[in-house]
mmCIF file of C-alpha atoms in Angstrom:
data_model
loop_
_atom_site.group_PDB
_atom_site.id
_atom_site.type_symbol
_atom_site.label_atom_id
_atom_site.label_comp_id
_atom_site.label_asym_id
_atom_site.label_seq_id
_atom_site.Cartn_x
_atom_site.Cartn_y
_atom_site.Cartn_z
ATOM 1 C CA ALA Z 1347 9.782 15.893 -14.841
ATOM 2 C CA PHE Z 1348 11.423 12.896 -13.083
ATOM 3 C CA MET Z 1349 15.075 14.319 -13.860
ATOM 4 C CA LYS Z 1350 13.608 17.764 -12.243
ATOM 5 C CA LYS Z 1351 12.584 16.295 -9.115
ATOM 6 C CA SER Z 1352 15.297 13.711 -9.076
ATOM 7 C CA ILE Z 1353 18.444 16.418 -9.085
ATOM 8 C CA ILE Z 1354 16.253 18.343 -6.819
ATOM 9 C CA LEU Z 1355 16.472 15.599 -4.458
ATOM 10 C CA LEU Z 1356 20.487 15.481 -4.947
ATOM 11 C CA ALA Z 1357 20.807 19.004 -4.995
ATOM 12 C CA LEU Z 1358 18.858 19.394 -1.684
ATOM 13 C CA PHE Z 1359 21.200 17.052 0.344
ATOM 14 C CA PHE Z 1360 24.346 18.096 -1.379
ATOM 15 C CA SER Z 1361 23.180 21.816 -1.049
ATOM 16 C CA ILE Z 1362 21.851 21.668 2.394
ATOM 17 C CA ASN Z 1363 25.304 19.708 3.717
ATOM 18 C CA ALA Z 1364 27.637 21.636 2.085
ATOM 19 C CA ALA Z 1365 25.780 25.199 3.708
ATOM 20 C CA ALA Z 1366 24.742 23.578 6.608
ATOM 21 C CA GLN Z 1367 27.450 21.167 7.912
ATOM 22 C CA PRO Z 1368 29.947 23.460 9.770
ATOM 23 C CA VAL Z 1369 27.472 24.690 12.739
ATOM 24 C CA ILE Z 1370 24.430 21.906 13.312
ATOM 25 C CA LEU Z 1371 24.277 19.107 10.083
ATOM 26 C CA LYS Z 1372 28.122 18.310 11.352
ATOM 27 C CA LYS Z 1373 27.370 17.196 14.761
ATOM 28 C CA VAL Z 1374 24.316 15.134 13.285
ATOM 29 C CA MET Z 1375 26.728 13.168 11.376
ATOM 30 C CA GLN Z 1376 29.536 13.010 14.171
ATOM 31 C CA PHE Z 1377 26.874 11.650 15.762
ATOM 32 C CA LEU Z 1378 25.194 9.287 12.872
ATOM 33 C CA ASP Z 1379 29.121 8.008 12.966
ATOM 34 C CA THR Z 1380 28.600 6.994 16.050
ATOM 35 C CA MET Z 1381 25.759 5.134 16.237
ATOM 36 C CA CYS Z 1382 26.492 4.104 13.064
ATOM 37 C CA VAL Z 1383 29.551 1.432 14.484
ATOM 38 C CA ASN Z 1384 29.316 1.528 18.301
ATOM 39 C CA GLY Z 1385 28.544 -1.150 20.264
ATOM 40 C CA LEU Z 1386 29.191 -3.208 16.887
ATOM 41 C CA ASP Z 1387 30.861 -6.578 16.977
ATOM 42 C CA HIS Z 1388 33.678 -6.116 13.885
ATOM 43 C CA ARG Z 1389 34.044 -9.086 13.115
ATOM 44 C CA TYR Z 1390 30.700 -9.502 11.527
ATOM 45 C CA ILE Z 1391 30.139 -5.958 11.214
ATOM 46 C CA ASP Z 1392 31.783 -2.759 9.898
ATOM 47 C CA ALA Z 1393 31.083 0.603 8.909
ATOM 48 C CA PRO Z 1394 32.074 2.177 5.114
ATOM 49 C CA GLU Z 1395 34.645 5.086 5.227
ATOM 50 C CA LYS Z 1396 32.571 6.754 2.221
ATOM 51 C CA PRO Z 1397 28.882 7.826 4.359
ATOM 52 C CA TRP Z 1398 26.585 8.946 1.686
ATOM 53 C CA GLN Z 1399 25.411 6.415 -0.283
ATOM 54 C CA ILE Z 1400 23.468 7.532 -3.787
ATOM 55 C CA MET Z 1401 21.313 5.098 -6.140
ATOM 56 C CA VAL Z 1402 19.361 4.371 -8.681
ATOM 57 C CA GLN Z 1403 16.468 2.287 -8.390
ATOM 58 C CA GLY Z 1404 14.451 0.503 -9.979
ATOM 59 C CA ASN Z 1405 11.023 -0.658 -9.276
ATOM 60 C CA VAL Z 1406 8.521 -3.296 -10.195
ATOM 61 C CA ASN Z 1407 5.284 -4.236 -7.817
ATOM 62 C CA GLN Z 1408 1.429 -5.229 -8.412
ATOM 63 C CA THR Z 1409 -1.366 -5.509 -6.173
ATOM 64 C CA ASP Z 1410 -4.327 -7.232 -5.998
ATOM 65 C CA LEU Z 1411 -7.810 -5.660 -4.382
ATOM 66 C CA LYS Z 1412 -10.855 -7.460 -3.824
ATOM 67 C CA MET Z 1413 -14.060 -6.518 -2.840
ATOM 68 C CA GLU Z 1414 -17.521 -8.756 -2.435
ATOM 69 C CA SER Z 1415 -20.836 -7.384 -1.219
ATOM 70 C CA THR Z 1416 -24.039 -8.842 -0.879
ATOM 71 C CA ILE Z 1417 -27.758 -6.597 -2.123
ATOM 72 C CA ASN Z 1418 -31.096 -6.972 -1.977
ATOM 73 C CA GLY Z 1419 -31.025 -7.526 -5.547
ATOM 74 C CA ALA Z 1420 -34.927 -8.794 -5.358
ATOM 75 C CA ALA Z 1421 -35.914 -5.125 -4.136
ATOM 76 C CA MET Z 1422 -34.196 -3.688 -7.229
ATOM 77 C CA PHE Z 1423 -34.308 -5.828 -10.450
ATOM 78 C CA SER Z 1424 -37.876 -7.704 -10.735
ATOM 79 C CA ASP Z 1425 -35.930 -10.578 -12.867
ATOM 80 C CA VAL Z 1426 -33.754 -11.900 -9.634
ATOM 81 C CA LYS Z 1427 -34.800 -13.829 -7.031
ATOM 82 C CA GLY Z 1428 -33.149 -12.504 -2.753
ATOM 83 C CA ASN Z 1429 -29.498 -11.305 -2.634
ATOM 84 C CA VAL Z 1430 -26.467 -10.440 -6.224
ATOM 85 C CA TRP Z 1431 -23.670 -11.593 -4.973
ATOM 86 C CA TRP Z 1432 -21.195 -8.766 -6.363
ATOM 87 C CA GLN Z 1433 -17.015 -9.049 -6.453
ATOM 88 C CA SER Z 1434 -14.695 -6.776 -7.869
ATOM 89 C CA ARG Z 1435 -11.539 -7.273 -8.171
ATOM 90 C CA VAL Z 1436 -8.616 -4.832 -8.745
ATOM 91 C CA ARG Z 1437 -5.507 -7.074 -9.596
ATOM 92 C CA THR Z 1438 -3.042 -3.905 -11.794
ATOM 93 C CA ASP Z 1439 -0.987 -5.068 -14.429
ATOM 94 C CA VAL Z 1440 3.320 -5.347 -13.351
ATOM 95 C CA SER Z 1441 3.743 -1.837 -12.974
ATOM 96 C CA SER Z 1442 7.319 -0.504 -13.411
ATOM 97 C CA TYR Z 1443 8.972 2.663 -11.742
ATOM 98 C CA VAL Z 1444 12.317 4.473 -11.850
ATOM 99 C CA GLY Z 1445 13.575 6.474 -9.278
ATOM 100 C CA LEU Z 1446 16.560 7.711 -7.401
ATOM 101 C CA TRP Z 1447 17.254 7.263 -3.456
ATOM 102 C CA ALA Z 1448 20.075 9.684 -1.416
ATOM 103 C CA GLY Z 1449 21.040 8.991 1.732
ATOM 104 C CA TYR Z 1450 23.803 9.288 5.270
ATOM 105 C CA ARG Z 1451 24.480 5.998 7.255
ATOM 106 C CA GLY Z 1452 21.001 4.617 6.548
ATOM 107 C CA TYR Z 1453 18.539 7.754 6.322
ATOM 108 C CA GLY Z 1454 17.287 9.091 3.331
ATOM 109 C CA LEU Z 1455 14.254 9.584 1.417
ATOM 110 C CA GLY Z 1456 13.909 8.860 -2.336
ATOM 111 C CA TYR Z 1457 11.143 8.904 -5.165
ATOM 112 C CA SER Z 1458 10.113 7.113 -8.401
ATOM 113 C CA VAL Z 1459 7.904 7.357 -11.093
ATOM 114 C CA ASN Z 1460 5.730 5.423 -12.965
ATOM 115 C CA VAL Z 1461 6.914 4.067 -16.166
ATOM 116 C CA GLY Z 1462 4.513 1.194 -16.999
ATOM 117 C CA GLY Z 1463 1.814 -0.008 -15.317
ATOM 118 C CA ASP Z 1464 -0.498 1.613 -13.100
ATOM 119 C CA LYS Z 1465 -0.476 5.139 -13.517
ATOM 120 C CA GLY Z 1466 1.272 6.158 -10.030
ATOM 121 C CA SER Z 1467 4.311 7.809 -7.832
ATOM 122 C CA ILE Z 1468 5.986 5.849 -5.245
ATOM 123 C CA PHE Z 1469 7.464 8.189 -2.002
ATOM 124 C CA LYS Z 1470 9.587 6.514 0.208
ATOM 125 C CA ILE Z 1471 11.653 7.705 3.614
ATOM 126 C CA GLY Z 1472 13.682 5.554 5.603
ATOM 127 C CA ALA Z 1473 15.997 5.540 9.307
ATOM 128 C CA THR Z 1474 17.684 2.490 10.021
ATOM 129 C CA GLY Z 1475 20.190 2.393 12.773
ATOM 130 C CA GLY Z 1476 22.214 -0.455 14.252
ATOM 131 C CA ALA Z 1477 18.982 -1.668 16.841
ATOM 132 C CA TYR Z 1478 16.502 -0.054 14.673
ATOM 133 C CA GLY Z 1479 14.537 0.744 11.469
ATOM 134 C CA VAL Z 1480 11.782 2.981 10.615
ATOM 135 C CA ASN Z 1481 10.471 3.009 6.369
ATOM 136 C CA LEU Z 1482 7.551 4.945 5.420
ATOM 137 C CA ARG Z 1483 6.293 4.234 1.824
ATOM 138 C CA ILE Z 1484 3.142 5.889 -0.161
ATOM 139 C CA HIS Z 1485 1.756 4.310 -2.982
ATOM 140 C CA LYS Z 1486 -0.209 5.674 -5.232
ATOM 141 C CA PHE Z 1487 -2.270 4.673 -8.894
ATOM 142 C CA LYS Z 1488 -5.408 4.501 -10.567
ATOM 143 C CA THR Z 1489 -7.628 2.117 -12.551
ATOM 144 C CA GLU Z 1490 -10.744 1.952 -15.013
ATOM 145 C CA GLU Z 1491 -11.135 -1.610 -15.657
ATOM 146 C CA PRO Z 1492 -11.944 -3.941 -12.666
ATOM 147 C CA SER Z 1493 -12.889 -7.313 -13.440
ATOM 148 C CA ILE Z 1494 -16.195 -8.348 -11.299
ATOM 149 C CA LYS Z 1495 -18.148 -11.251 -10.526
ATOM 150 C CA PHE Z 1496 -21.563 -11.725 -9.854
ATOM 151 C CA ARG Z 1497 -24.427 -14.632 -8.911
ATOM 152 C CA TYR Z 1498 -28.231 -14.432 -8.316
ATOM 153 C CA ASN Z 1499 -31.261 -16.724 -8.521
ATOM 154 C CA ASP Z 1500 -33.633 -16.427 -11.497
ATOM 155 C CA ILE Z 1501 -36.779 -15.543 -10.081
ATOM 156 C CA VAL Z 1502 -38.631 -17.660 -12.331
ATOM 157 C CA THR Z 1503 -36.518 -20.868 -12.157
ATOM 158 C CA ASN Z 1504 -35.016 -20.265 -9.108
ATOM 159 C CA GLN Z 1505 -31.622 -21.763 -10.327
ATOM 160 C CA PRO Z 1506 -28.293 -19.783 -10.074
ATOM 161 C CA VAL Z 1507 -27.001 -17.504 -12.336
ATOM 162 C CA GLU Z 1508 -23.583 -16.576 -12.857
ATOM 163 C CA GLY Z 1509 -21.199 -14.150 -14.979
ATOM 164 C CA GLY Z 1510 -18.647 -11.993 -15.042
ATOM 165 C CA GLY Z 1511 -15.870 -9.369 -16.791
ATOM 166 C CA THR Z 1512 -14.574 -6.400 -17.094
ATOM 167 C CA PHE Z 1513 -16.467 -3.570 -15.352
ATOM 168 C CA ASP Z 1514 -15.462 -0.412 -17.617
ATOM 169 C CA LEU Z 1515 -16.272 2.847 -14.640
ATOM 170 C CA LEU Z 1516 -15.884 5.815 -16.546
ATOM 171 C CA ASP Z 1517 -14.022 7.946 -14.217
ATOM 172 C CA ALA Z 1518 -11.132 6.165 -12.715
ATOM 173 C CA MET Z 1519 -10.721 4.552 -9.463
ATOM 174 C CA ASP Z 1520 -8.496 5.975 -7.169
ATOM 175 C CA ILE Z 1521 -6.181 3.719 -4.898
ATOM 176 C CA LYS Z 1522 -3.426 5.386 -2.275
ATOM 177 C CA THR Z 1523 -1.831 3.168 0.641
ATOM 178 C CA ILE Z 1524 0.660 4.798 3.160
ATOM 179 C CA THR Z 1525 2.978 1.465 5.186
ATOM 180 C CA LEU Z 1526 5.258 2.513 7.842
ATOM 181 C CA ASP Z 1527 7.077 -0.602 9.289
ATOM 182 C CA ALA Z 1528 9.104 0.145 12.568
ATOM 183 C CA TYR Z 1529 11.460 -2.599 14.512
ATOM 184 C CA TYR Z 1530 13.706 -3.500 17.010
ATOM 185 C CA LEU Z 1531 16.887 -6.479 16.730
ATOM 186 C CA PHE Z 1532 17.941 -8.220 19.703
ATOM 187 C CA ASN Z 1533 20.980 -9.122 18.172
ATOM 188 C CA ARG Z 1534 22.461 -5.819 16.440
ATOM 189 C CA LYS Z 1535 26.146 -6.320 18.017
ATOM 190 C CA LYS Z 1536 26.497 -9.011 14.545
ATOM 191 C CA PHE Z 1537 23.377 -8.822 12.763
ATOM 192 C CA SER Z 1538 21.888 -5.341 10.644
ATOM 193 C CA TYR Z 1539 19.678 -4.681 8.920
ATOM 194 C CA CYS Z 1540 20.605 -1.791 6.945
ATOM 195 C CA ALA Z 1541 23.825 -3.947 5.267
ATOM 196 C CA ALA Z 1542 20.597 -5.893 3.724
ATOM 197 C CA TYR Z 1543 18.501 -3.004 2.558
ATOM 198 C CA ASP Z 1544 20.158 0.657 2.695
ATOM 199 C CA GLN Z 1545 23.918 -0.318 2.635
ATOM 200 C CA SER Z 1546 25.184 1.714 4.925
ATOM 201 C CA VAL Z 1547 27.160 -0.842 6.397
ATOM 202 C CA PHE Z 1548 28.521 -4.057 5.479
ATOM 203 C CA GLN Z 1549 27.694 -7.892 6.636
ATOM 204 C CA LYS Z 1550 30.981 -9.502 7.135
ATOM 205 C CA ARG Z 1551 29.513 -13.164 8.367
ATOM 206 C CA SER Z 1552 26.404 -15.142 8.162
ATOM 207 C CA ALA Z 1553 24.692 -13.776 11.398
ATOM 208 C CA CYS Z 1554 20.574 -14.060 12.936
ATOM 209 C CA SER Z 1555 18.753 -11.984 15.325
ATOM 210 C CA PHE Z 1556 14.774 -11.831 16.518
ATOM 211 C CA MET Z 1557 13.708 -8.818 16.078
ATOM 212 C CA VAL Z 1558 9.875 -6.729 17.318
ATOM 213 C CA GLY Z 1559 7.980 -5.295 14.986
ATOM 214 C CA ALA Z 1560 5.206 -2.637 14.155
ATOM 215 C CA MET Z 1561 3.389 -1.659 11.155
ATOM 216 C CA TYR Z 1562 0.949 1.002 10.425
ATOM 217 C CA TYR Z 1563 -1.727 0.852 7.444
ATOM 218 C CA ASN Z 1564 -4.112 3.522 5.901
ATOM 219 C CA SER Z 1565 -5.385 2.203 2.330
ATOM 220 C CA THR Z 1566 -7.733 4.623 0.836
ATOM 221 C CA ILE Z 1567 -10.435 3.258 -1.927
ATOM 222 C CA SER Z 1568 -12.180 6.030 -4.169
ATOM 223 C CA TYR Z 1569 -14.824 6.047 -6.598
ATOM 224 C CA ASP Z 1570 -17.782 8.086 -5.558
ATOM 225 C CA GLN Z 1571 -18.342 9.792 -8.555
ATOM 226 C CA GLY Z 1572 -21.477 10.522 -10.154
ATOM 227 C CA LEU Z 1573 -20.428 8.232 -13.976
ATOM 228 C CA ASN Z 1574 -19.489 5.778 -10.767
ATOM 229 C CA ALA Z 1575 -23.356 5.406 -9.591
ATOM 230 C CA ASP Z 1576 -24.135 1.583 -11.362
ATOM 231 C CA PHE Z 1577 -20.579 0.799 -9.638
ATOM 232 C CA ILE Z 1578 -21.447 2.255 -6.243
ATOM 233 C CA LEU Z 1579 -25.673 0.680 -6.902
ATOM 234 C CA MET Z 1580 -23.727 -3.246 -6.612
ATOM 235 C CA MET Z 1581 -21.627 -1.733 -4.179
ATOM 236 C CA ASP Z 1582 -24.232 -2.004 -1.276
ATOM 237 C CA ASP Z 1583 -24.286 1.908 -2.043
ATOM 238 C CA ILE Z 1584 -20.224 2.107 -0.868
ATOM 239 C CA GLY Z 1585 -18.556 5.311 -2.511
ATOM 240 C CA LYS Z 1586 -14.922 5.513 -0.675
ATOM 241 C CA ILE Z 1587 -13.385 2.970 2.032
ATOM 242 C CA LYS Z 1588 -11.169 4.086 4.642
ATOM 243 C CA GLN Z 1589 -8.903 0.964 6.110
ATOM 244 C CA THR Z 1590 -6.658 1.616 9.189
ATOM 245 C CA GLN Z 1591 -4.824 -0.911 10.775
ATOM 246 C CA ILE Z 1592 -1.595 -1.071 13.375
ATOM 247 C CA SER Z 1593 0.044 -4.184 13.976
ATOM 248 C CA ILE Z 1594 2.458 -5.612 15.891
ATOM 249 C CA GLY Z 1595 4.439 -9.011 16.110
ATOM 250 C CA PRO Z 1596 7.831 -10.858 16.555
ATOM 251 C CA GLY Z 1597 10.022 -11.398 13.606
ATOM 252 C CA TYR Z 1598 13.243 -13.405 12.277
ATOM 253 C CA ALA Z 1599 16.127 -12.406 10.291
ATOM 254 C CA TYR Z 1600 18.604 -14.054 8.954
ATOM 255 C CA ASN Z 1601 21.965 -12.996 6.873
ATOM 256 C CA PHE Z 1602 23.262 -15.062 5.257
ATOM 257 C CA VAL Z 1603 27.204 -13.985 4.181
ATOM 258 C CA PRO Z 1604 28.724 -17.031 1.254
ATOM 259 C CA CYS Z 1605 31.286 -15.181 0.401
ATOM 260 C CA LYS Z 1606 32.784 -11.633 0.483
ATOM 261 C CA GLY Z 1607 31.265 -8.859 -0.758
ATOM 262 C CA LEU Z 1608 27.451 -11.050 -0.730
ATOM 263 C CA LEU Z 1609 24.718 -10.849 1.558
ATOM 264 C CA ILE Z 1610 21.315 -13.045 1.330
ATOM 265 C CA SER Z 1611 19.125 -12.017 3.864
ATOM 266 C CA ALA Z 1612 15.477 -12.817 4.499
ATOM 267 C CA LEU Z 1613 13.185 -11.942 7.269
ATOM 268 C CA ALA Z 1614 9.606 -13.448 8.585
ATOM 269 C CA MET Z 1615 6.651 -11.341 10.976
ATOM 270 C CA PRO Z 1616 3.603 -12.814 11.526
ATOM 271 C CA MET Z 1617 1.446 -9.737 13.703
ATOM 272 C CA VAL Z 1618 -1.478 -8.773 15.366
ATOM 273 C CA THR Z 1619 -3.538 -6.475 13.540
ATOM 274 C CA LEU Z 1620 -5.180 -4.482 17.022
ATOM 275 C CA TYR Z 1621 -6.151 -1.581 15.459
ATOM 276 C CA ASN Z 1622 -8.040 -1.736 13.201
ATOM 277 C CA ARG Z 1623 -10.843 0.795 12.230
ATOM 278 C CA LEU Z 1624 -13.266 0.821 8.816
ATOM 279 C CA ASP Z 1625 -14.537 4.113 7.051
ATOM 280 C CA ALA Z 1626 -17.086 3.992 4.845
ATOM 281 C CA TRP Z 1627 -18.714 6.029 2.766
ATOM 282 C CA HIS Z 1628 -22.620 6.005 1.481
ATOM 283 C CA TYR Z 1629 -24.063 7.378 -1.002
ATOM 284 C CA ASN Z 1630 -27.246 7.728 -2.977
ATOM 285 C CA SER Z 1631 -28.045 8.305 -6.482
ATOM 286 C CA ASN Z 1632 -31.102 8.685 -9.123
ATOM 287 C CA LEU Z 1633 -30.172 5.977 -10.516
ATOM 288 C CA ARG Z 1634 -30.939 4.094 -7.563
ATOM 289 C CA LYS Z 1635 -34.488 5.686 -7.273
ATOM 290 C CA ALA Z 1636 -34.870 5.381 -11.109
ATOM 291 C CA ILE Z 1637 -34.962 1.612 -10.721
ATOM 292 C CA VAL Z 1638 -36.943 1.572 -7.384
ATOM 293 C CA ALA Z 1639 -39.488 3.740 -9.791
ATOM 294 C CA ASP Z 1640 -39.929 1.762 -12.315
ATOM 295 C CA LEU Z 1641 -40.493 -1.877 -10.376
ATOM 296 C CA ASP Z 1642 -42.908 0.024 -7.794
ATOM 297 C CA ASN Z 1643 -44.766 1.667 -11.373
ATOM 298 C CA PRO Z 1644 -43.696 0.038 -14.602
ATOM 299 C CA VAL Z 1645 -45.395 2.898 -16.958
ATOM 300 C CA PRO Z 1646 -43.720 5.587 -14.361
ATOM 301 C CA GLU Z 1647 -45.708 9.114 -15.723
ATOM 302 C CA GLU Z 1648 -43.423 11.887 -16.457
ATOM 303 C CA GLU Z 1649 -40.638 10.219 -15.690
ATOM 304 C CA PRO Z 1650 -37.384 10.901 -18.139
ATOM 305 C CA ASP Z 1651 -35.294 8.306 -18.985
ATOM 306 C CA ILE Z 1652 -31.740 8.322 -17.392
ATOM 307 C CA THR Z 1653 -28.752 8.052 -18.973
ATOM 308 C CA VAL Z 1654 -25.024 7.212 -17.849
ATOM 309 C CA PHE Z 1655 -24.428 10.719 -18.755
ATOM 310 C CA ASP Z 1656 -27.270 12.046 -15.867
ATOM 311 C CA TYR Z 1657 -26.284 9.508 -13.151
ATOM 312 C CA ILE Z 1658 -25.829 11.807 -10.293
ATOM 313 C CA ILE Z 1659 -24.829 10.723 -6.807
ATOM 314 C CA TYR Z 1660 -24.996 12.685 -3.313
ATOM 315 C CA PRO Z 1661 -24.474 11.817 0.306
ATOM 316 C CA SER Z 1662 -27.312 8.933 2.215
ATOM 317 C CA GLU Z 1663 -28.073 10.843 5.180
ATOM 318 C CA GLY Z 1664 -31.099 12.981 6.282
ATOM 319 C CA ALA Z 1665 -34.091 13.516 4.058
ATOM 320 C CA ASP Z 1666 -33.197 10.817 1.818
ATOM 321 C CA LYS Z 1667 -34.515 8.494 4.484
ATOM 322 C CA ILE Z 1668 -37.890 9.595 4.212
ATOM 323 C CA THR Z 1669 -38.460 9.198 0.227
ATOM 324 C CA TYR Z 1670 -35.908 6.377 -0.015
ATOM 325 C CA PRO Z 1671 -35.634 4.571 3.487
ATOM 326 C CA GLU Z 1672 -33.061 2.085 2.837
ATOM 327 C CA ALA Z 1673 -30.629 4.804 3.205
ATOM 328 C CA LYS Z 1674 -27.624 4.252 4.999
ATOM 329 C CA ASP Z 1675 -25.752 7.022 7.373
ATOM 330 C CA TYR Z 1676 -23.831 8.703 4.996
ATOM 331 C CA LYS Z 1677 -20.260 7.964 6.935
ATOM 332 C CA VAL Z 1678 -20.208 5.684 8.766
ATOM 333 C CA SER Z 1679 -16.585 4.015 11.594
ATOM 334 C CA ARG Z 1680 -16.177 0.139 12.596
ATOM 335 C CA HIS Z 1681 -13.353 -1.287 15.052
ATOM 336 C CA GLY Z 1682 -12.908 -4.642 13.520
ATOM 337 C CA LYS Z 1683 -11.835 -7.528 15.986
ATOM 338 C CA VAL Z 1684 -8.262 -8.530 16.289
ATOM 339 C CA SER Z 1685 -6.707 -10.304 13.565
ATOM 340 C CA PHE Z 1686 -3.930 -11.930 12.133
ATOM 341 C CA THR Z 1687 -1.182 -10.407 8.540
ATOM 342 C CA PHE Z 1688 2.166 -11.069 7.506
ATOM 343 C CA ASP Z 1689 5.524 -9.233 6.363
ATOM 344 C CA ALA Z 1690 7.755 -11.051 4.699
ATOM 345 C CA ARG Z 1691 11.289 -10.420 2.714
ATOM 346 C CA LEU Z 1692 14.047 -11.618 1.133
ATOM 347 C CA SER Z 1693 17.114 -8.987 0.176
ATOM 348 C CA LEU Z 1694 20.277 -10.003 -2.117
ATOM 349 C CA THR Z 1695 23.604 -7.583 -2.102
ATOM 350 C CA TYR Z 1696 26.699 -7.779 -3.724
ATOM 351 C CA ASN Z 1697 29.118 -4.987 -2.525
ATOM 352 C CA PHE Z 1698 32.369 -3.764 -4.829
ATOM 353 C CA GLY Z 1699 34.337 -0.853 -3.931
ATOM 354 C CA ASP Z 1700 32.557 2.304 -3.541
ATOM 355 C CA TRP Z 1701 30.020 0.179 -5.781
ATOM 356 C CA PHE Z 1702 27.175 -1.873 -4.413
ATOM 357 C CA VAL Z 1703 24.112 -3.750 -6.452
ATOM 358 C CA ASN Z 1704 21.148 -4.399 -3.945
ATOM 359 C CA ALA Z 1705 17.781 -6.481 -5.192
ATOM 360 C CA TYR Z 1706 15.064 -6.475 -2.380
ATOM 361 C CA ALA Z 1707 11.050 -8.027 -2.457
ATOM 362 C CA GLN Z 1708 8.139 -6.949 0.311
ATOM 363 C CA LEU Z 1709 4.877 -9.085 1.213
ATOM 364 C CA TYR Z 1710 1.716 -7.330 2.284
ATOM 365 C CA ARG Z 1711 -1.496 -8.673 2.840
ATOM 366 C CA PHE Z 1712 -4.443 -6.327 4.723
ATOM 367 C CA PRO Z 1713 -7.693 -8.321 4.985
ATOM 368 C CA PHE Z 1714 -10.958 -5.645 6.109
ATOM 369 C CA LYS Z 1715 -14.912 -6.804 6.832
ATOM 370 C CA TYR Z 1716 -17.749 -4.435 6.548
ATOM 371 C CA ASP Z 1717 -21.789 -6.010 7.324
ATOM 372 C CA SER Z 1718 -21.807 -7.660 3.596
ATOM 373 C CA THR Z 1719 -18.649 -5.571 2.346
ATOM 374 C CA THR Z 1720 -15.804 -7.568 2.515
ATOM 375 C CA GLY Z 1721 -11.383 -7.692 1.188
ATOM 376 C CA ASN Z 1722 -8.506 -7.840 1.165
ATOM 377 C CA LEU Z 1723 -5.142 -5.805 -0.284
ATOM 378 C CA HIS Z 1724 -2.300 -7.660 -1.729
ATOM 379 C CA ASP Z 1725 0.237 -6.013 -2.170
ATOM 380 C CA TRP Z 1726 4.288 -7.073 -3.223
ATOM 381 C CA PHE Z 1727 6.868 -4.869 -4.140
ATOM 382 C CA VAL Z 1728 10.574 -5.901 -6.218
ATOM 383 C CA ASN Z 1729 13.226 -3.128 -5.807
ATOM 384 C CA ALA Z 1730 16.608 -3.177 -7.264
ATOM 385 C CA CYS Z 1731 19.190 -0.339 -7.334
ATOM 386 C CA PHE Z 1732 22.458 0.417 -8.302
ATOM 387 C CA GLY Z 1733 24.452 2.498 -5.904
ATOM 388 C CA ILE Z 1734 27.727 4.547 -5.241
ATOM 389 C CA ARG Z 1735 29.260 5.529 -1.718
ATOM 390 C CA LEU Z 1736 30.730 9.512 -1.589
ATOM 391 C CA TYR Z 1737 32.364 11.699 0.806
ATOM 392 C CA SER Z 1738 30.967 14.375 2.468
#
């Protein structure tokens, strides 16, 4: 499947180039060629003669998602006094991906598939010019074994009870993240972001630049299946969380050229999150009703045993509040306060003739909060590629 998609990707680039170049695409390419070198100090930055870049990419990454909730344990469990604190953590194995990227003067797209780890895929689009850049990254994966910790006070002894382990979800949790970042450089004449991240130009001398950036982040964490009713119950009835953030901030980047062909680049950008929206979906379940019924009526009449294979979840709204007064609205949206995050990157590039090798790392952090449910997601990846430059 991967080879098929890779061949389609290459065929798309070259077939469009061959078919449309005499009319529209040729003009677009000429415009990109002009933009690539216009206004540059050629003592510091130069553009290769061959405009196309084709790269075979390898990627390793890890996502660490932590969610915490506090529920009224005394209302459901006979041995609990007060609340139950519950923490679930999804920390994926270091996952490996292999893919292909193709582009013209820094404008291109890539697709990578998983070959080990979190069973996901990565799709990327890049558009980088002399003074600006836009990058899109979509990461999807599943997990069935979040680790958990819990803490509550025993109703008899009033002593804290703690525990934890692996929670085996009977239906996998789906996680999807979308990250779109953009930047603008103030020293485009001497400093190139493209040289470090898509190799569409050469950085010939060391240089630095202040910059401003913006980031759009969206994540969806979903485990809203009937088989996960027990997990949903401990997550304060939340079965799905969607987070959207928009952040801006100043940054500083430095390109160090210790010798011809070698480039080491670093970027640091603290950011202020101005827009922070969180949507939460709540569910009731027959599991919750069975637990409450057992507490109110220790020997319920004609109550069938509820097994894991009988779990049913349904939206907590409407008539549910008559039989289940604590039912929360099905979907609740909240806008959080201004918060802080950061974007950090490090890149290493070596050019030799028409060939190049590159490796870069990036780290993200995204916190969220909803009533008694809080969490944060850390996402890091290291991308390595081996590429060649080609004529049209």
